[in-house]
């Protein structure tokens, strides 16, 4: 089994920055894509950003150039640098790790952006 743990969430003022981390551990052979999703109260979980093992990244429209996803393959870790945060970015942010036939979710980390 693969364990996925997010960290780095917290409370920040609008316009501020946070850096989220997600570390995978356990039965790791070869991780393919990794991604960040978020879910706000009363809303569906939505994709924020994804990155392949070859460091090809993509972003949701609402990111608007504010976030950067990156990964360290040696550490089995993916990051999400979030800048120019807005109150509407408030959500629980989840990490997803794809390996082989399976993908794995973390427990989430809370991001709260005050006005």
CSV table of C-alpha atoms in Angstrom, one decimal:
chain,number,residue,atom,x,y,z
A,1,UNK,CA,0.0,0.0,0.0
A,2,UNK,CA,1.0,3.6,-0.6
A,3,UNK,CA,0.6,6.2,2.1
A,4,UNK,CA,0.1,9.8,1.2
A,5,UNK,CA,0.5,12.7,3.7
A,6,UNK,CA,-0.1,16.4,3.0
A,7,UNK,CA,1.2,19.2,5.0
A,8,UNK,CA,1.7,23.0,4.9
A,9,UNK,CA,-1.8,24.2,5.1
A,10,UNK,CA,-2.8,27.0,7.5
A,11,UNK,CA,-4.4,30.4,7.8
A,12,UNK,CA,-3.1,33.2,5.6
A,13,UNK,CA,-4.4,36.7,4.7
A,14,UNK,CA,-5.6,37.4,1.2
A,15,UNK,CA,-2.6,38.1,-1.1
A,16,UNK,CA,-0.4,35.8,1.0
A,17,UNK,CA,1.4,32.6,0.1
A,18,UNK,CA,1.5,29.0,1.3
A,19,UNK,CA,3.6,26.0,0.2
A,20,UNK,CA,1.9,22.6,0.4
A,21,UNK,CA,3.8,19.4,0.5
A,22,UNK,CA,2.7,15.8,-0.2
A,23,UNK,CA,4.9,12.9,0.6
A,24,UNK,CA,4.2,9.3,-0.6
A,25,UNK,CA,5.6,6.4,1.3
A,26,UNK,CA,5.2,2.6,1.6
A,27,UNK,CA,5.1,0.2,-1.3
A,28,UNK,CA,6.4,2.6,-3.9
A,29,UNK,CA,7.7,1.2,-7.2
A,30,UNK,CA,7.2,4.0,-9.8
A,31,UNK,CA,4.9,6.9,-9.2
A,32,UNK,CA,3.5,8.4,-12.4
A,33,UNK,CA,1.3,11.5,-12.2
A,34,UNK,CA,0.7,13.4,-9.0
A,35,UNK,CA,-1.9,16.0,-8.4
A,36,UNK,CA,-3.5,18.5,-6.1
A,37,UNK,CA,-7.3,18.7,-5.6
A,38,UNK,CA,-9.4,20.8,-3.3
A,39,UNK,CA,-12.8,20.7,-1.8
A,40,UNK,CA,-14.7,23.6,-0.2
A,41,UNK,CA,-17.7,23.2,2.0
A,42,UNK,CA,-20.8,22.4,-0.1
A,43,UNK,CA,-18.8,21.9,-3.2
A,44,UNK,CA,-17.4,19.0,-5.2
A,45,UNK,CA,-13.8,18.1,-5.1
A,46,UNK,CA,-12.0,19.8,-8.0
A,47,UNK,CA,-8.7,19.5,-9.7
A,48,UNK,CA,-6.1,22.2,-9.0
A,49,UNK,CA,-3.0,21.0,-10.7
A,50,UNK,CA,-1.3,17.9,-11.9
A,51,UNK,CA,2.3,17.0,-12.8
A,52,UNK,CA,3.8,14.0,-14.6
A,53,UNK,CA,7.0,12.1,-13.6
A,54,UNK,CA,8.6,14.1,-16.4
A,55,UNK,CA,7.6,17.4,-14.8
A,56,UNK,CA,4.9,18.3,-17.3
A,57,UNK,CA,2.3,20.3,-15.4
A,58,UNK,CA,-1.2,21.5,-16.0
A,59,UNK,CA,-3.5,23.8,-14.0
A,60,UNK,CA,-7.2,24.5,-13.5
A,61,UNK,CA,-8.5,27.8,-15.0
A,62,UNK,CA,-9.0,29.3,-11.5
A,63,UNK,CA,-5.3,29.1,-10.7
A,64,UNK,CA,-4.8,32.1,-13.1
A,65,UNK,CA,-1.0,31.8,-13.0
A,66,UNK,CA,-0.9,32.1,-9.2
A,67,UNK,CA,0.2,28.5,-8.3
A,68,UNK,CA,3.2,26.3,-9.2
A,69,UNK,CA,3.2,22.6,-8.9
A,70,UNK,CA,6.5,20.8,-8.7
A,71,UNK,CA,7.9,17.4,-7.6
A,72,UNK,CA,11.0,15.7,-6.3
A,73,UNK,CA,11.0,12.2,-7.6
A,74,UNK,CA,13.9,11.1,-5.3
A,75,UNK,CA,11.8,12.1,-2.3
A,76,UNK,CA,8.4,10.9,-3.8
A,77,UNK,CA,7.1,14.4,-2.9
A,78,UNK,CA,4.9,16.9,-4.8
A,79,UNK,CA,4.6,20.5,-3.8
A,80,UNK,CA,2.1,23.3,-4.5
A,81,UNK,CA,3.4,26.8,-4.2
A,82,UNK,CA,0.4,29.1,-3.8
A,83,UNK,CA,0.8,32.8,-4.2
A,84,UNK,CA,-1.7,35.7,-4.3
A,85,UNK,CA,-4.2,33.7,-2.4
A,86,UNK,CA,-7.8,34.7,-2.4
A,87,UNK,CA,-10.6,33.9,0.1
A,88,UNK,CA,-12.2,31.7,-2.5
A,89,UNK,CA,-9.1,29.5,-2.4
A,90,UNK,CA,-10.3,28.4,1.1
A,91,UNK,CA,-10.7,24.6,1.0
A,92,UNK,CA,-9.3,21.3,2.1
A,93,UNK,CA,-6.5,20.5,-0.3
A,94,UNK,CA,-5.9,16.8,-1.2
A,95,UNK,CA,-3.0,15.1,-2.8
A,96,UNK,CA,-3.4,12.3,-5.3
A,97,UNK,CA,-0.7,9.9,-6.3
A,98,UNK,CA,-1.0,7.6,-9.3
A,99,UNK,CA,1.1,4.3,-9.4
A,100,UNK,CA,0.4,1.4,-11.7
A,101,UNK,CA,-3.3,0.5,-11.7
A,102,UNK,CA,-4.0,2.5,-8.6
A,103,UNK,CA,-4.2,6.0,-7.2
A,104,UNK,CA,-4.0,7.0,-3.6
A,105,UNK,CA,-5.4,10.0,-1.7
A,106,UNK,CA,-4.1,11.8,1.3
A,107,UNK,CA,-6.2,12.9,4.2
A,108,UNK,CA,-6.1,16.6,3.2
A,109,UNK,CA,-4.7,19.8,4.6
A,110,UNK,CA,-6.8,22.8,5.4
A,111,UNK,CA,-6.1,26.1,3.7
A,112,UNK,CA,-8.0,29.2,5.0
A,113,UNK,CA,-7.6,32.6,3.4
A,114,UNK,CA,-9.0,35.6,5.3
A,115,UNK,CA,-10.3,38.7,3.5
